[in-house]
Amino acid sequence: MSRSIVPVVLVHGGAGDVPEAKRASHAEGCRLAAIAGLARLLEAGSALEAVVRAVEVLEDDPRYNAGTGACLDEHGALALDAAVMEGTELRAGAVCSMPPFRNPIDVARAVLEDGRHVLYAGEGAARFAKDRGFVPADPASMITDAARERLRAVLEGRAHRGWAGGTVGAVACDAEGHVAAATSTGGMVGKRAGRVGDSPILGAGTYADDASGAASATGEGEAILRLALTRHVCELLAGGASPDDAARAAIARLGSKLGATGGLIVVDATGRVGHARNTQTMSWGLARVGEAASCGH
Ligand code: GLY
C-alpha cells in the first residue's frame, strides 16, 4: 500500500500546574525538543531515534522532572525511571529506580538494542549501564537547588508529598508509518525508596504499536499504572478514534474512575497527533515536516 505520511514528533514536559510566569518558557523548551527530535528523524529516518533525541533534550533541561533537575526520593537521592518502545517489532527497553546517569533514556535505548531483557531495576540497571560504557553521574551535577527545596517543603509539611509534575515524553511517526514512544521521570517528590511509577512500565506510561499508534503519559503514576493508560489509548485508536478523541477519553477515564490527574500525548500510524490533560497545564511541543514548529501549555 502506498502511503503519504508526514513525519511528526510531539513531546510533553509534564502535566501539572506550572506557575503562569513560567508557562511560556516550559512550552518553548518542548518546542525545541520536538525540533531536535524531528531533525534526528530526518537524519536517521526512524521514529525511535526521534523520540530518544527529544527526551535527551528534555532530560538535560533542569526545568523538567527528568534527568538533570529530576525530583528526589525521601532520602534526597535520584532514582530515575525511563522507557522507550518502537511499534514495528514491539522492541522496548526500560530502567527504573536507577541511580544517576545523565540520560536515563539512553540507557533504556541500550536495553532495547541489547534485547535480552526489557526492564532493569536499581543497581542492576546501573551495572548494565556501566557494562555498556555509560558513566555514572556525580549526583551533585544533576540535583538542582529547586529539587532540594521541593523535597524540603514536602518533608517539613509545607507541600503535599506526591506527584511532582514535569515528567517528559515524546511520540513520533515516520514517513513509513512506524511509531515510537519514550518517557523519562524522577517520579514523585519524597517517594519511598524503591517506588516505581508508570513511566518505565510498558502499557502504563509508554506504549507503541504500528497497528494503532504510540503514547506517552504524565501524571499520577499509581493511577496510570492501574489503568494501563497508554495501552488503553492505543486500543481506542485501533477502534477508530482520532488521537485527540482517544487522548480525551483516556484522560476522562483517569479522572472519573480513579479521581486522578494527568495528561497524554498520542500519535497514530498515519501521523495524526492528539493530546489531553485534566491538570492546569501540560507543556507540549510539535514539529512536523513542512510546517512551523509549535508549542503550548
Ligand atoms: N508519572 C510519573 C510518575 O508517577 O512516576
XYZ file of C-alpha atoms and ligand atoms in Angstrom:
302
model
C 0.000 0.000 0.000
C 1.465 3.372 -0.912
C 1.195 5.857 1.912
C 1.945 9.506 2.186
C 2.712 10.229 5.811
C 4.215 13.492 7.004
C 6.833 12.726 9.687
C 5.969 14.225 13.066
C 7.290 14.482 16.628
C 5.128 15.535 19.605
C 6.623 15.961 23.085
C 5.352 16.823 26.572
C 7.065 18.393 29.538
C 4.678 17.007 32.135
C 1.146 17.621 33.302
C 0.821 19.751 36.422
C 0.400 23.365 37.393
C 3.350 25.368 36.111
C 3.156 28.932 37.501
C 1.789 31.413 34.982
C 5.097 33.268 34.653
C 6.961 30.091 33.649
C 4.451 28.544 31.254
C 5.744 30.069 28.036
C 9.319 29.047 28.771
C 8.272 25.469 29.681
C 6.398 25.224 26.390
C 9.302 26.683 24.429
C 11.616 24.002 25.873
C 9.212 21.391 24.499
C 9.139 23.062 21.085
C 12.944 22.948 20.908
C 12.959 19.277 21.950
C 10.413 18.432 19.237
C 12.534 20.245 16.637
C 15.621 18.295 17.767
C 13.662 15.051 17.564
C 12.367 15.769 14.074
C 15.877 16.708 12.892
C 17.116 13.335 14.148
C 14.173 11.564 12.487
C 15.076 13.156 9.157
C 18.792 12.323 9.550
C 18.357 8.802 10.887
C 14.955 8.097 9.345
C 13.446 6.468 12.388
C 10.744 7.378 14.890
C 12.754 5.527 17.549
C 15.775 7.804 17.062
C 13.491 10.834 17.130
C 11.831 10.109 20.485
C 15.150 9.271 22.141
C 16.687 12.542 20.927
C 13.694 14.640 22.024
C 13.738 13.098 25.511
C 17.520 13.597 25.824
C 16.981 17.324 25.258
C 14.326 17.473 27.988
C 16.411 15.366 30.409
C 19.251 17.870 30.025
C 16.916 20.781 30.781
C 16.683 21.329 34.573
C 13.173 22.764 34.308
C 11.661 19.307 33.902
C 11.346 16.344 36.256
C 13.699 14.012 34.366
C 17.465 13.582 34.196
C 19.081 16.783 35.479
C 16.600 18.524 37.788
C 14.537 15.402 38.479
C 12.768 15.192 41.826
C 14.266 13.410 44.828
C 13.154 10.444 46.901
C 12.613 10.551 50.675
C 16.373 10.163 51.259
C 17.302 13.012 48.907
C 18.508 10.644 46.181
C 17.765 10.487 42.463
C 16.043 7.237 41.439
C 15.294 7.557 37.742
C 12.732 5.816 35.519
C 12.745 5.769 31.680
C 11.387 3.669 28.819
C 11.430 3.585 25.040
C 9.385 1.397 22.680
C 9.105 1.088 18.911
C 5.950 -0.076 17.196
C 7.198 -2.266 14.351
C 8.641 -5.259 16.206
C 7.445 -4.058 19.634
C 11.041 -3.832 20.843
C 11.391 -1.987 24.129
C 13.889 -1.060 26.814
C 13.395 0.436 30.251
C 15.146 1.213 33.514
C 13.629 2.009 36.895
C 14.807 3.283 40.249
C 18.211 3.778 38.616
C 20.919 5.816 40.352
C 22.022 8.926 38.456
C 23.209 8.665 34.871
C 22.940 11.829 32.809
C 20.490 10.483 30.239
C 18.401 7.551 31.531
C 16.640 7.351 28.156
C 19.961 6.424 26.520
C 20.349 3.542 28.959
C 16.772 2.459 28.164
C 17.655 2.618 24.474
C 20.701 0.403 25.121
C 18.413 -2.101 26.897
C 16.203 -2.160 23.784
C 19.177 -2.718 21.488
C 20.636 -5.413 23.762
C 17.322 -7.247 23.559
C 17.894 -9.852 26.262
C 15.604 -8.262 28.848
C 13.165 -5.354 28.759
C 13.395 -3.732 32.213
C 16.316 -3.369 34.632
C 15.927 -2.012 38.176
C 18.169 -0.162 40.615
C 21.732 -1.387 40.941
C 21.137 -3.923 38.168
C 20.246 -1.084 35.825
C 23.379 0.797 36.903
C 25.516 -2.301 36.303
C 24.002 -2.810 32.870
C 24.645 0.870 32.046
C 28.283 0.698 33.178
C 28.815 -2.503 31.193
C 27.578 -0.625 28.101
C 30.016 2.243 28.666
C 27.735 4.776 30.373
C 29.487 6.756 33.098
C 27.623 7.216 36.413
C 26.904 10.877 37.064
C 28.068 12.773 40.123
C 24.694 13.296 41.867
C 25.695 16.913 42.578
C 25.829 17.560 38.831
C 22.174 16.508 38.398
C 20.470 17.570 41.641
C 19.235 21.151 41.452
C 18.502 23.615 44.251
C 14.867 23.611 43.138
C 14.663 19.822 43.593
C 16.227 20.093 47.077
C 13.773 22.826 48.032
C 10.776 20.805 46.786
C 11.860 17.844 48.917
C 12.425 20.086 51.963
C 8.946 21.535 51.533
C 7.439 18.033 51.468
C 9.449 16.725 54.431
C 8.624 19.835 56.503
C 4.921 19.542 55.632
C 4.816 22.806 53.631
C 3.788 20.892 50.496
C 1.938 17.659 49.868
C 4.067 14.583 49.366
C 3.375 13.412 45.910
C 3.487 13.597 42.235
C 5.979 16.204 41.023
C 4.737 17.067 37.530
C 7.320 17.647 34.840
C 7.781 14.075 33.612
C 8.870 14.254 29.967
C 7.903 12.189 26.941
C 7.826 12.038 23.156
C 5.940 10.223 20.415
C 6.808 10.144 16.732
C 5.668 8.722 13.403
C 7.981 8.422 10.414
C 7.166 8.508 6.697
C 6.541 4.734 6.646
C 4.020 4.791 9.469
C 6.428 3.419 12.076
C 5.739 4.869 15.516
C 7.686 5.101 18.784
C 7.277 6.469 22.284
C 9.687 7.427 25.073
C 9.168 8.692 28.625
C 11.560 9.730 31.434
C 10.976 10.904 35.012
C 12.232 11.291 38.544
C 8.781 10.192 39.704
C 7.284 11.701 42.878
C 8.834 14.116 45.354
C 9.721 12.255 48.549
C 8.768 8.861 47.145
C 9.713 5.806 49.172
C 12.940 4.135 48.142
C 12.099 1.519 45.517
C 8.859 3.138 44.354
C 8.422 2.783 40.584
C 5.849 4.803 38.687
C 4.120 4.384 35.359
C 6.763 5.848 33.045
C 9.012 2.765 32.620
C 6.131 0.282 32.546
C 5.002 -0.598 29.032
C 1.310 -0.013 28.520
C 1.141 2.321 31.537
C 3.383 5.332 30.864
C 4.786 4.323 27.486
C 3.478 2.266 24.557
C 3.930 1.952 20.788
C 2.436 -0.350 18.158
C 2.362 0.362 14.417
C -1.049 -1.340 14.334
C -2.509 1.622 16.233
C -0.121 4.317 17.421
C 2.091 5.466 20.268
C 1.510 7.293 23.540
C 3.399 8.771 26.487
C 1.640 9.580 29.762
C 2.327 12.019 32.584
C 0.586 12.407 35.889
C -0.245 10.339 38.948
C 1.770 7.221 38.298
C -0.120 4.869 40.586
C -3.406 5.610 38.796
C -1.854 5.460 35.327
C -0.416 2.036 36.201
C -3.784 0.739 37.390
C -5.488 1.812 34.148
C -2.675 0.732 31.773
C -3.349 4.125 30.263
C -1.135 4.180 27.157
C -2.220 0.699 26.136
C -5.824 1.795 26.680
C -5.393 4.840 24.450
C -3.812 2.684 21.722
C -6.821 0.361 21.905
C -9.076 3.368 21.367
C -7.002 4.289 18.289
C -7.289 0.718 16.996
C -11.061 1.041 17.402
C -11.113 4.051 15.066
C -10.877 7.014 17.466
C -8.817 10.021 16.396
C -5.718 10.720 18.541
C -7.388 13.771 20.110
C -10.597 11.880 20.917
C -8.657 8.875 22.230
C -6.480 11.072 24.469
C -9.532 12.935 25.813
C -11.439 9.719 26.509
C -8.488 8.109 28.302
C -7.878 11.180 30.477
C -11.591 11.378 31.248
C -11.380 7.756 32.460
C -8.353 8.611 34.620
C -10.450 11.273 36.313
C -13.783 9.503 36.531
C -12.587 6.012 37.502
C -9.760 6.872 39.887
C -10.140 10.589 40.600
C -6.611 11.126 39.326
C -4.957 13.758 37.173
C -2.529 13.613 34.294
C -2.002 14.048 30.599
C -1.285 12.116 27.412
C 0.349 12.725 24.054
C -0.660 10.417 21.210
C 0.286 9.799 17.569
C -1.399 7.315 15.264
C 0.290 5.351 12.498
C -0.897 7.836 9.873
C 0.900 10.718 11.629
C -2.150 12.358 13.223
C -1.478 13.643 16.744
C -3.532 14.492 19.811
C -3.103 15.409 23.447
C -5.235 15.894 26.530
C -4.869 16.770 30.220
C -7.082 17.286 33.242
C -4.487 19.400 35.033
C -3.961 23.157 34.859
C -1.093 22.776 32.408
C 0.777 20.280 30.245
C 3.520 21.882 28.183
C 3.884 20.355 24.714
C 5.852 20.930 21.520
C 5.091 19.768 17.988
C 7.386 19.564 14.961
C 6.127 18.307 11.606
C 7.790 18.362 8.206
C 6.544 21.309 6.139
C 5.164 23.459 8.921
C 6.489 25.769 11.642
C 7.050 24.026 14.970
C 4.510 24.994 17.623
C 4.046 24.680 21.362
C 1.571 25.318 24.122
C 0.577 24.519 27.647
N 4.063 9.860 36.103
C 5.323 9.824 36.739
C 5.310 9.056 37.976
O 4.297 9.000 38.674
O 6.332 8.481 38.312
